[in-house]
């Protein structure tokens, strides 16, 4: 049995279809809407109490299906196919604009779909629906996407409005995030910690020749680490926003994660904070640095 939402959606499509195909065959119409003929007759009977406010006989839709041929009348106000409003289409266009910024997609197909949606939604307005995506410097966006794909460090001049200060930093970009502005999530070698940077505050950018060595950190270059978490620590995989993880049972269910680390100093502090749920790690330098901190 169809839900109320499914039935309403079907009726909103059924009336325009029957209005455009007078004398439509009952069985063929049922097949077209992927329902049986009894369900279609139930829908047609519902049309008798459907129409304009007032509920007078001439306000309601009339339907007949004698002889297996369907005819409807008095359905002019609901005979137009359902269309997206300009606002609904605008949200979808904006979503496509954001998808267009993601790496590894067929950008031409996304842009074509967005343009068709603009035109289709704007037919009644006789003008395409205009939606402005979040503004961002195209050259900067391209540069950062390439750096993310290459897992490369970059040098940026970043304006800190709260201090009215222009700072120079070397960062390792990890992802671009849309919001009120575009933001860059990255490891900041200056702060020796992850940071989020607003693209509108990046004044200049260049490829970094090499990441700097942090204070007391003799292995600052990016490297991958494999770590095993106890069941109580499985949430750390979500906290680190990791997609590469493996669940297995060895006495108790555990999770093995693999991720990119830009600083042994950061990793050693991470180990000290979560030592009770980390059962194995393949980075001996980080373990030694953590032990030195304890000593």
PDB file of C-alpha atoms in Angstrom:
ATOM      1  CA  UNK A   1       0.000   0.000   0.000  1.00  0.00           C
ATOM      2  CA  UNK A   2       1.288   3.456  -0.898  1.00  0.00           C
ATOM      3  CA  UNK A   3       2.016   5.963   1.814  1.00  0.00           C
ATOM      4  CA  UNK A   4       0.050   9.216   1.911  1.00  0.00           C
ATOM      5  CA  UNK A   5       3.082  11.097   0.567  1.00  0.00           C
ATOM      6  CA  UNK A   6       3.595   8.634  -2.302  1.00  0.00           C
ATOM      7  CA  UNK A   7      -0.088   8.820  -3.197  1.00  0.00           C
ATOM      8  CA  UNK A   8      -0.154  12.613  -3.187  1.00  0.00           C
ATOM      9  CA  UNK A   9       2.940  12.724  -5.385  1.00  0.00           C
ATOM     10  CA  UNK A  10       1.339  10.247  -7.794  1.00  0.00           C
ATOM     11  CA  UNK A  11      -1.940  12.194  -7.957  1.00  0.00           C
ATOM     12  CA  UNK A  12      -0.106  15.433  -8.698  1.00  0.00           C
ATOM     13  CA  UNK A  13       1.484  13.670 -11.671  1.00  0.00           C
ATOM     14  CA  UNK A  14      -1.575  11.646 -12.649  1.00  0.00           C
ATOM     15  CA  UNK A  15      -3.884  14.595 -13.328  1.00  0.00           C
ATOM     16  CA  UNK A  16      -1.542  16.369 -15.807  1.00  0.00           C
ATOM     17  CA  UNK A  17      -0.863  13.022 -17.500  1.00  0.00           C
ATOM     18  CA  UNK A  18      -4.550  12.224 -17.977  1.00  0.00           C
ATOM     19  CA  UNK A  19      -5.298  15.789 -19.061  1.00  0.00           C
ATOM     20  CA  UNK A  20      -2.653  15.437 -21.784  1.00  0.00           C
ATOM     21  CA  UNK A  21      -3.831  11.904 -22.767  1.00  0.00           C
ATOM     22  CA  UNK A  22      -7.658  11.881 -22.912  1.00  0.00           C
ATOM     23  CA  UNK A  23      -8.992   8.349 -23.307  1.00  0.00           C
ATOM     24  CA  UNK A  24      -5.825   6.796 -21.843  1.00  0.00           C
ATOM     25  CA  UNK A  25      -6.034   3.013 -21.398  1.00  0.00           C
ATOM     26  CA  UNK A  26      -6.607   2.016 -17.765  1.00  0.00           C
ATOM     27  CA  UNK A  27      -4.120  -0.880 -17.729  1.00  0.00           C
ATOM     28  CA  UNK A  28      -1.426   1.052 -19.639  1.00  0.00           C
ATOM     29  CA  UNK A  29      -1.786   4.030 -17.311  1.00  0.00           C
ATOM     30  CA  UNK A  30      -1.461   1.797 -14.257  1.00  0.00           C
ATOM     31  CA  UNK A  31       1.708   0.299 -15.724  1.00  0.00           C
ATOM     32  CA  UNK A  32       3.063   3.756 -16.518  1.00  0.00           C
ATOM     33  CA  UNK A  33       2.769   4.729 -12.833  1.00  0.00           C
ATOM     34  CA  UNK A  34       4.015   1.310 -11.671  1.00  0.00           C
ATOM     35  CA  UNK A  35       0.788   0.424  -9.834  1.00  0.00           C
ATOM     36  CA  UNK A  36      -2.018  -2.072 -10.443  1.00  0.00           C
ATOM     37  CA  UNK A  37      -5.382  -1.158 -11.953  1.00  0.00           C
ATOM     38  CA  UNK A  38      -7.241  -1.416  -8.600  1.00  0.00           C
ATOM     39  CA  UNK A  39      -4.862   1.162  -7.044  1.00  0.00           C
ATOM     40  CA  UNK A  40      -5.346   3.428 -10.052  1.00  0.00           C
ATOM     41  CA  UNK A  41      -9.153   3.191  -9.694  1.00  0.00           C
ATOM     42  CA  UNK A  42      -8.813   4.123  -6.002  1.00  0.00           C
ATOM     43  CA  UNK A  43      -6.842   7.196  -7.082  1.00  0.00           C
ATOM     44  CA  UNK A  44      -9.475   8.119  -9.662  1.00  0.00           C
ATOM     45  CA  UNK A  45     -12.233   7.791  -7.069  1.00  0.00           C
ATOM     46  CA  UNK A  46     -10.288  10.149  -4.797  1.00  0.00           C
ATOM     47  CA  UNK A  47     -10.366  12.779  -7.546  1.00  0.00           C
ATOM     48  CA  UNK A  48     -14.147  13.102  -7.019  1.00  0.00           C
ATOM     49  CA  UNK A  49     -13.477  14.885  -3.716  1.00  0.00           C
ATOM     50  CA  UNK A  50     -10.507  16.851  -5.018  1.00  0.00           C
ATOM     51  CA  UNK A  51     -10.544  20.330  -6.495  1.00  0.00           C
ATOM     52  CA  UNK A  52     -10.908  24.003  -5.615  1.00  0.00           C
ATOM     53  CA  UNK A  53     -11.970  25.245  -2.152  1.00  0.00           C
ATOM     54  CA  UNK A  54     -15.750  25.457  -1.796  1.00  0.00           C
ATOM     55  CA  UNK A  55     -16.489  21.768  -2.369  1.00  0.00           C
ATOM     56  CA  UNK A  56     -19.382  22.505  -4.714  1.00  0.00           C
ATOM     57  CA  UNK A  57     -19.949  20.008  -7.549  1.00  0.00           C
ATOM     58  CA  UNK A  58     -18.421  22.316 -10.150  1.00  0.00           C
ATOM     59  CA  UNK A  59     -15.365  22.846  -7.935  1.00  0.00           C
ATOM     60  CA  UNK A  60     -14.377  19.183  -7.966  1.00  0.00           C
ATOM     61  CA  UNK A  61     -12.531  17.073 -10.549  1.00  0.00           C
ATOM     62  CA  UNK A  62     -14.660  14.623 -12.502  1.00  0.00           C
ATOM     63  CA  UNK A  63     -13.242  11.306 -13.726  1.00  0.00           C
ATOM     64  CA  UNK A  64     -14.661   8.358 -15.642  1.00  0.00           C
ATOM     65  CA  UNK A  65     -13.090   5.054 -16.733  1.00  0.00           C
ATOM     66  CA  UNK A  66     -15.923   3.048 -18.223  1.00  0.00           C
ATOM     67  CA  UNK A  67     -14.792   0.701 -20.970  1.00  0.00           C
ATOM     68  CA  UNK A  68     -11.209   0.897 -19.732  1.00  0.00           C
ATOM     69  CA  UNK A  69     -10.663   4.413 -21.108  1.00  0.00           C
ATOM     70  CA  UNK A  70      -9.982   7.264 -18.679  1.00  0.00           C
ATOM     71  CA  UNK A  71     -11.346  10.798 -19.068  1.00  0.00           C
ATOM     72  CA  UNK A  72     -11.130  13.676 -16.591  1.00  0.00           C
ATOM     73  CA  UNK A  73     -12.657  17.144 -16.607  1.00  0.00           C
ATOM     74  CA  UNK A  74     -12.739  20.284 -14.495  1.00  0.00           C
ATOM     75  CA  UNK A  75      -9.037  19.775 -13.685  1.00  0.00           C
ATOM     76  CA  UNK A  76      -7.538  22.863 -15.331  1.00  0.00           C
ATOM     77  CA  UNK A  77      -6.061  24.285 -12.125  1.00  0.00           C
ATOM     78  CA  UNK A  78      -4.065  21.148 -11.346  1.00  0.00           C
ATOM     79  CA  UNK A  79      -3.345  19.975 -14.880  1.00  0.00           C
ATOM     80  CA  UNK A  80       0.046  21.683 -15.074  1.00  0.00           C
ATOM     81  CA  UNK A  81       2.987  19.398 -14.173  1.00  0.00           C
ATOM     82  CA  UNK A  82       4.500  20.096 -10.763  1.00  0.00           C
ATOM     83  CA  UNK A  83       7.538  22.382 -11.005  1.00  0.00           C
ATOM     84  CA  UNK A  84      10.198  23.478  -8.595  1.00  0.00           C
ATOM     85  CA  UNK A  85       9.787  26.956  -7.203  1.00  0.00           C
ATOM     86  CA  UNK A  86      12.555  29.455  -7.899  1.00  0.00           C
ATOM     87  CA  UNK A  87      13.679  29.071  -4.284  1.00  0.00           C
ATOM     88  CA  UNK A  88      13.774  25.244  -4.482  1.00  0.00           C
ATOM     89  CA  UNK A  89      15.635  25.343  -7.781  1.00  0.00           C
ATOM     90  CA  UNK A  90      18.011  27.927  -6.347  1.00  0.00           C
ATOM     91  CA  UNK A  91      18.971  25.604  -3.487  1.00  0.00           C
ATOM     92  CA  UNK A  92      19.658  22.775  -5.953  1.00  0.00           C
ATOM     93  CA  UNK A  93      21.701  25.030  -8.236  1.00  0.00           C
ATOM     94  CA  UNK A  94      23.754  26.218  -5.285  1.00  0.00           C
ATOM     95  CA  UNK A  95      24.357  22.598  -4.238  1.00  0.00           C
ATOM     96  CA  UNK A  96      25.569  21.801  -7.755  1.00  0.00           C
ATOM     97  CA  UNK A  97      27.876  24.825  -7.643  1.00  0.00           C
ATOM     98  CA  UNK A  98      29.433  23.466  -4.451  1.00  0.00           C
ATOM     99  CA  UNK A  99      29.715  19.946  -5.902  1.00  0.00           C
ATOM    100  CA  UNK A 100      31.533  21.463  -8.882  1.00  0.00           C
ATOM    101  CA  UNK A 101      34.369  22.457  -6.553  1.00  0.00           C
ATOM    102  CA  UNK A 102      35.038  18.877  -5.403  1.00  0.00           C
ATOM    103  CA  UNK A 103      37.941  17.013  -6.963  1.00  0.00           C
ATOM    104  CA  UNK A 104      37.552  13.901  -9.094  1.00  0.00           C
ATOM    105  CA  UNK A 105      34.145  14.710 -10.602  1.00  0.00           C
ATOM    106  CA  UNK A 106      32.936  15.304 -14.162  1.00  0.00           C
ATOM    107  CA  UNK A 107      32.680  19.064 -13.778  1.00  0.00           C
ATOM    108  CA  UNK A 108      31.216  19.532 -17.257  1.00  0.00           C
ATOM    109  CA  UNK A 109      28.268  17.267 -16.417  1.00  0.00           C
ATOM    110  CA  UNK A 110      27.662  19.126 -13.133  1.00  0.00           C
ATOM    111  CA  UNK A 111      27.749  22.520 -14.857  1.00  0.00           C
ATOM    112  CA  UNK A 112      25.429  21.335 -17.639  1.00  0.00           C
ATOM    113  CA  UNK A 113      22.917  20.041 -15.082  1.00  0.00           C
ATOM    114  CA  UNK A 114      23.053  23.337 -13.166  1.00  0.00           C
ATOM    115  CA  UNK A 115      22.452  25.358 -16.340  1.00  0.00           C
ATOM    116  CA  UNK A 116      19.490  23.193 -17.379  1.00  0.00           C
ATOM    117  CA  UNK A 117      18.016  23.549 -13.908  1.00  0.00           C
ATOM    118  CA  UNK A 118      18.377  27.339 -14.058  1.00  0.00           C
ATOM    119  CA  UNK A 119      16.553  27.484 -17.384  1.00  0.00           C
ATOM    120  CA  UNK A 120      13.818  25.003 -16.432  1.00  0.00           C
ATOM    121  CA  UNK A 121      13.063  26.718 -13.117  1.00  0.00           C
ATOM    122  CA  UNK A 122      12.957  30.128 -14.758  1.00  0.00           C
ATOM    123  CA  UNK A 123      10.545  29.259 -17.585  1.00  0.00           C
ATOM    124  CA  UNK A 124       7.553  30.927 -15.934  1.00  0.00           C
ATOM    125  CA  UNK A 125       9.683  33.981 -15.100  1.00  0.00           C
ATOM    126  CA  UNK A 126      11.054  34.140 -18.678  1.00  0.00           C
ATOM    127  CA  UNK A 127      14.563  34.365 -17.277  1.00  0.00           C
ATOM    128  CA  UNK A 128      17.029  31.821 -15.847  1.00  0.00           C
ATOM    129  CA  UNK A 129      17.153  31.508 -12.089  1.00  0.00           C
ATOM    130  CA  UNK A 130      20.288  33.251 -10.851  1.00  0.00           C
ATOM    131  CA  UNK A 131      22.076  31.852  -7.834  1.00  0.00           C
ATOM    132  CA  UNK A 132      25.417  33.239  -6.771  1.00  0.00           C
ATOM    133  CA  UNK A 133      27.731  30.659  -5.206  1.00  0.00           C
ATOM    134  CA  UNK A 134      29.962  31.565  -2.304  1.00  0.00           C
ATOM    135  CA  UNK A 135      32.542  33.942  -3.817  1.00  0.00           C
ATOM    136  CA  UNK A 136      36.138  32.752  -3.924  1.00  0.00           C
ATOM    137  CA  UNK A 137      39.251  33.527  -5.927  1.00  0.00           C
ATOM    138  CA  UNK A 138      39.255  30.912  -8.721  1.00  0.00           C
ATOM    139  CA  UNK A 139      43.048  30.930  -8.977  1.00  0.00           C
ATOM    140  CA  UNK A 140      43.376  30.365  -5.218  1.00  0.00           C
ATOM    141  CA  UNK A 141      40.767  27.574  -5.259  1.00  0.00           C
ATOM    142  CA  UNK A 142      42.593  25.801  -8.100  1.00  0.00           C
ATOM    143  CA  UNK A 143      45.928  26.198  -6.322  1.00  0.00           C
ATOM    144  CA  UNK A 144      44.592  24.759  -3.060  1.00  0.00           C
ATOM    145  CA  UNK A 145      42.821  21.837  -4.766  1.00  0.00           C
ATOM    146  CA  UNK A 146      46.093  20.889  -6.436  1.00  0.00           C
ATOM    147  CA  UNK A 147      47.933  21.140  -3.114  1.00  0.00           C
ATOM    148  CA  UNK A 148      45.332  18.919  -1.418  1.00  0.00           C
ATOM    149  CA  UNK A 149      45.573  16.307  -4.180  1.00  0.00           C
ATOM    150  CA  UNK A 150      49.394  16.366  -4.010  1.00  0.00           C
ATOM    151  CA  UNK A 151      49.446  16.460  -0.178  1.00  0.00           C
ATOM    152  CA  UNK A 152      51.857  19.383  -0.545  1.00  0.00           C
ATOM    153  CA  UNK A 153      52.656  22.193   1.891  1.00  0.00           C
ATOM    154  CA  UNK A 154      51.955  25.792   0.790  1.00  0.00           C
ATOM    155  CA  UNK A 155      52.994  29.230   2.004  1.00  0.00           C
ATOM    156  CA  UNK A 156      50.272  31.827   2.588  1.00  0.00           C
ATOM    157  CA  UNK A 157      50.094  35.412   3.788  1.00  0.00           C
ATOM    158  CA  UNK A 158      47.076  35.393   6.090  1.00  0.00           C
ATOM    159  CA  UNK A 159      45.355  38.473   7.512  1.00  0.00           C
ATOM    160  CA  UNK A 160      44.212  38.177  11.138  1.00  0.00           C
ATOM    161  CA  UNK A 161      41.496  40.811  11.529  1.00  0.00           C
ATOM    162  CA  UNK A 162      41.312  40.578  15.332  1.00  0.00           C
ATOM    163  CA  UNK A 163      44.961  41.692  15.543  1.00  0.00           C
ATOM    164  CA  UNK A 164      45.038  43.719  12.334  1.00  0.00           C
ATOM    165  CA  UNK A 165      48.106  41.675  11.432  1.00  0.00           C
ATOM    166  CA  UNK A 166      49.359  40.057   8.245  1.00  0.00           C
ATOM    167  CA  UNK A 167      51.037  36.735   9.099  1.00  0.00           C
ATOM    168  CA  UNK A 168      53.094  34.400   6.952  1.00  0.00           C
ATOM    169  CA  UNK A 169      52.485  30.693   7.482  1.00  0.00           C
ATOM    170  CA  UNK A 170      53.338  27.359   5.936  1.00  0.00           C
ATOM    171  CA  UNK A 171      50.366  24.999   6.007  1.00  0.00           C
ATOM    172  CA  UNK A 172      49.502  21.525   4.746  1.00  0.00           C
ATOM    173  CA  UNK A 173      45.977  21.765   3.242  1.00  0.00           C
ATOM    174  CA  UNK A 174      43.579  18.888   3.855  1.00  0.00           C
ATOM    175  CA  UNK A 175      40.173  20.063   2.571  1.00  0.00           C
ATOM    176  CA  UNK A 176      38.033  23.008   1.448  1.00  0.00           C
ATOM    177  CA  UNK A 177      34.846  23.695   3.409  1.00  0.00           C
ATOM    178  CA  UNK A 178      31.925  25.905   2.254  1.00  0.00           C
ATOM    179  CA  UNK A 179      30.148  28.165   4.732  1.00  0.00           C
ATOM    180  CA  UNK A 180      29.512  31.897   5.010  1.00  0.00           C
ATOM    181  CA  UNK A 181      32.927  31.987   3.321  1.00  0.00           C
ATOM    182  CA  UNK A 182      35.118  29.272   1.843  1.00  0.00           C
ATOM    183  CA  UNK A 183      37.461  27.827   4.453  1.00  0.00           C
ATOM    184  CA  UNK A 184      40.653  25.802   4.278  1.00  0.00           C
ATOM    185  CA  UNK A 185      41.332  23.100   6.856  1.00  0.00           C
ATOM    186  CA  UNK A 186      45.064  22.593   7.167  1.00  0.00           C
ATOM    187  CA  UNK A 187      47.925  21.687   9.457  1.00  0.00           C
ATOM    188  CA  UNK A 188      49.645  24.936  10.455  1.00  0.00           C
ATOM    189  CA  UNK A 189      53.375  24.512  11.042  1.00  0.00           C
ATOM    190  CA  UNK A 190      53.536  27.842  12.878  1.00  0.00           C
ATOM    191  CA  UNK A 191      50.960  26.761  15.466  1.00  0.00           C
ATOM    192  CA  UNK A 192      51.953  23.074  15.287  1.00  0.00           C
ATOM    193  CA  UNK A 193      48.233  22.282  15.243  1.00  0.00           C
ATOM    194  CA  UNK A 194      45.294  21.990  12.828  1.00  0.00           C
ATOM    195  CA  UNK A 195      43.706  25.312  11.887  1.00  0.00           C
ATOM    196  CA  UNK A 196      40.862  26.622   9.699  1.00  0.00           C
ATOM    197  CA  UNK A 197      41.599  29.592   7.406  1.00  0.00           C
ATOM    198  CA  UNK A 198      39.049  31.815   5.640  1.00  0.00           C
ATOM    199  CA  UNK A 199      39.966  32.086   1.963  1.00  0.00           C
ATOM    200  CA  UNK A 200      38.894  35.738   1.910  1.00  0.00           C
ATOM    201  CA  UNK A 201      41.693  36.471   4.403  1.00  0.00           C
ATOM    202  CA  UNK A 202      44.442  34.817   2.336  1.00  0.00           C
ATOM    203  CA  UNK A 203      46.283  37.687   0.674  1.00  0.00           C
ATOM    204  CA  UNK A 204      48.932  35.732  -1.280  1.00  0.00           C
ATOM    205  CA  UNK A 205      50.045  32.149  -1.752  1.00  0.00           C
ATOM    206  CA  UNK A 206      52.969  30.117  -3.054  1.00  0.00           C
ATOM    207  CA  UNK A 207      54.160  26.539  -3.108  1.00  0.00           C
ATOM    208  CA  UNK A 208      56.388  25.784  -0.126  1.00  0.00           C
ATOM    209  CA  UNK A 209      59.785  24.358  -1.004  1.00  0.00           C
ATOM    210  CA  UNK A 210      59.623  22.135   2.103  1.00  0.00           C
ATOM    211  CA  UNK A 211      57.757  22.137   5.430  1.00  0.00           C
ATOM    212  CA  UNK A 212      59.697  23.746   8.284  1.00  0.00           C
ATOM    213  CA  UNK A 213      60.991  21.763  11.229  1.00  0.00           C
ATOM    214  CA  UNK A 214      58.984  22.386  14.369  1.00  0.00           C
ATOM    215  CA  UNK A 215      60.564  23.143  17.721  1.00  0.00           C
ATOM    216  CA  UNK A 216      61.853  19.834  19.118  1.00  0.00           C
ATOM    217  CA  UNK A 217      60.384  18.070  16.106  1.00  0.00           C
ATOM    218  CA  UNK A 218      62.930  16.296  13.951  1.00  0.00           C
ATOM    219  CA  UNK A 219      60.399  14.679  11.630  1.00  0.00           C
ATOM    220  CA  UNK A 220      57.948  17.341  10.494  1.00  0.00           C
ATOM    221  CA  UNK A 221      57.449  16.069   6.942  1.00  0.00           C
ATOM    222  CA  UNK A 222      54.109  14.416   6.279  1.00  0.00           C
ATOM    223  CA  UNK A 223      53.978  10.662   6.754  1.00  0.00           C
ATOM    224  CA  UNK A 224      51.268   8.036   7.169  1.00  0.00           C
ATOM    225  CA  UNK A 225      50.587   6.353  10.484  1.00  0.00           C
ATOM    226  CA  UNK A 226      48.638   3.172  11.195  1.00  0.00           C
ATOM    227  CA  UNK A 227      46.981   2.996  14.602  1.00  0.00           C
ATOM    228  CA  UNK A 228      44.700   0.455  16.280  1.00  0.00           C
ATOM    229  CA  UNK A 229      41.968   1.685  18.613  1.00  0.00           C
ATOM    230  CA  UNK A 230      40.175  -0.260  21.332  1.00  0.00           C
ATOM    231  CA  UNK A 231      36.353  -0.323  21.174  1.00  0.00           C
ATOM    232  CA  UNK A 232      36.111   2.580  23.640  1.00  0.00           C
ATOM    233  CA  UNK A 233      38.300   4.692  21.325  1.00  0.00           C
ATOM    234  CA  UNK A 234      36.591   3.937  18.021  1.00  0.00           C
ATOM    235  CA  UNK A 235      35.003   7.411  18.132  1.00  0.00           C
ATOM    236  CA  UNK A 236      38.431   8.927  17.438  1.00  0.00           C
ATOM    237  CA  UNK A 237      38.117   7.792  13.808  1.00  0.00           C
ATOM    238  CA  UNK A 238      35.088  10.078  13.513  1.00  0.00           C
ATOM    239  CA  UNK A 239      36.781  12.860  15.475  1.00  0.00           C
ATOM    240  CA  UNK A 240      39.700  12.782  13.007  1.00  0.00           C
ATOM    241  CA  UNK A 241      37.169  12.605  10.128  1.00  0.00           C
ATOM    242  CA  UNK A 242      38.856   9.545   8.656  1.00  0.00           C
ATOM    243  CA  UNK A 243      37.330   7.494   5.847  1.00  0.00           C
ATOM    244  CA  UNK A 244      40.135   4.895   5.798  1.00  0.00           C
ATOM    245  CA  UNK A 245      39.373   2.510   8.622  1.00  0.00           C
ATOM    246  CA  UNK A 246      39.099  -1.255   9.139  1.00  0.00           C
ATOM    247  CA  UNK A 247      36.967  -3.002  11.735  1.00  0.00           C
ATOM    248  CA  UNK A 248      37.978  -6.423  13.004  1.00  0.00           C
ATOM    249  CA  UNK A 249      37.451  -8.724  15.974  1.00  0.00           C
ATOM    250  CA  UNK A 250      40.391 -10.007  17.970  1.00  0.00           C
ATOM    251  CA  UNK A 251      38.836 -10.952  21.260  1.00  0.00           C
ATOM    252  CA  UNK A 252      37.026  -7.582  21.215  1.00  0.00           C
ATOM    253  CA  UNK A 253      35.951  -5.551  18.184  1.00  0.00           C
ATOM    254  CA  UNK A 254      38.597  -2.953  17.308  1.00  0.00           C
ATOM    255  CA  UNK A 255      39.235  -0.421  14.564  1.00  0.00           C
ATOM    256  CA  UNK A 256      42.460   0.118  12.651  1.00  0.00           C
ATOM    257  CA  UNK A 257      42.910   3.580  11.130  1.00  0.00           C
ATOM    258  CA  UNK A 258      45.468   5.024   8.733  1.00  0.00           C
ATOM    259  CA  UNK A 259      45.969   8.768   8.356  1.00  0.00           C
ATOM    260  CA  UNK A 260      48.452  11.457   7.384  1.00  0.00           C
ATOM    261  CA  UNK A 261      50.474  13.128  10.143  1.00  0.00           C
ATOM    262  CA  UNK A 262      52.440  16.329   9.671  1.00  0.00           C
ATOM    263  CA  UNK A 263      54.162  16.544  13.055  1.00  0.00           C
ATOM    264  CA  UNK A 264      55.645  14.002  15.451  1.00  0.00           C
ATOM    265  CA  UNK A 265      55.185  16.608  18.188  1.00  0.00           C
ATOM    266  CA  UNK A 266      51.428  16.686  17.583  1.00  0.00           C
ATOM    267  CA  UNK A 267      51.222  12.891  17.351  1.00  0.00           C
ATOM    268  CA  UNK A 268      53.087  12.417  20.642  1.00  0.00           C
ATOM    269  CA  UNK A 269      50.628  14.735  22.392  1.00  0.00           C
ATOM    270  CA  UNK A 270      47.754  12.835  20.778  1.00  0.00           C
ATOM    271  CA  UNK A 271      49.171   9.572  22.151  1.00  0.00           C
ATOM    272  CA  UNK A 272      49.380  10.974  25.682  1.00  0.00           C
ATOM    273  CA  UNK A 273      45.776  12.225  25.545  1.00  0.00           C
ATOM    274  CA  UNK A 274      44.362   8.916  24.297  1.00  0.00           C
ATOM    275  CA  UNK A 275      46.877   6.303  25.492  1.00  0.00           C
ATOM    276  CA  UNK A 276      44.137   4.335  27.260  1.00  0.00           C
ATOM    277  CA  UNK A 277      42.365   3.498  23.971  1.00  0.00           C
ATOM    278  CA  UNK A 278      45.337   3.166  21.565  1.00  0.00           C
ATOM    279  CA  UNK A 279      46.463  -0.479  21.469  1.00  0.00           C
ATOM    280  CA  UNK A 280      49.022  -0.302  18.652  1.00  0.00           C
ATOM    281  CA  UNK A 281      50.872   2.274  16.502  1.00  0.00           C
ATOM    282  CA  UNK A 282      53.606   1.923  13.876  1.00  0.00           C
ATOM    283  CA  UNK A 283      55.387   5.236  14.650  1.00  0.00           C
ATOM    284  CA  UNK A 284      58.244   4.597  17.095  1.00  0.00           C
ATOM    285  CA  UNK A 285      59.408   8.233  16.984  1.00  0.00           C
ATOM    286  CA  UNK A 286      56.067   9.449  18.266  1.00  0.00           C
ATOM    287  CA  UNK A 287      56.048   6.815  21.029  1.00  0.00           C
ATOM    288  CA  UNK A 288      59.564   7.851  22.108  1.00  0.00           C
ATOM    289  CA  UNK A 289      58.604  11.546  22.053  1.00  0.00           C
ATOM    290  CA  UNK A 290      55.538  10.784  24.194  1.00  0.00           C
ATOM    291  CA  UNK A 291      57.679   8.851  26.705  1.00  0.00           C
ATOM    292  CA  UNK A 292      60.127  11.769  26.879  1.00  0.00           C
ATOM    293  CA  UNK A 293      57.250  14.107  27.714  1.00  0.00           C
ATOM    294  CA  UNK A 294      56.236  11.802  30.559  1.00  0.00           C
ATOM    295  CA  UNK A 295      59.828  11.687  31.835  1.00  0.00           C
TER     296      UNK A 295
END
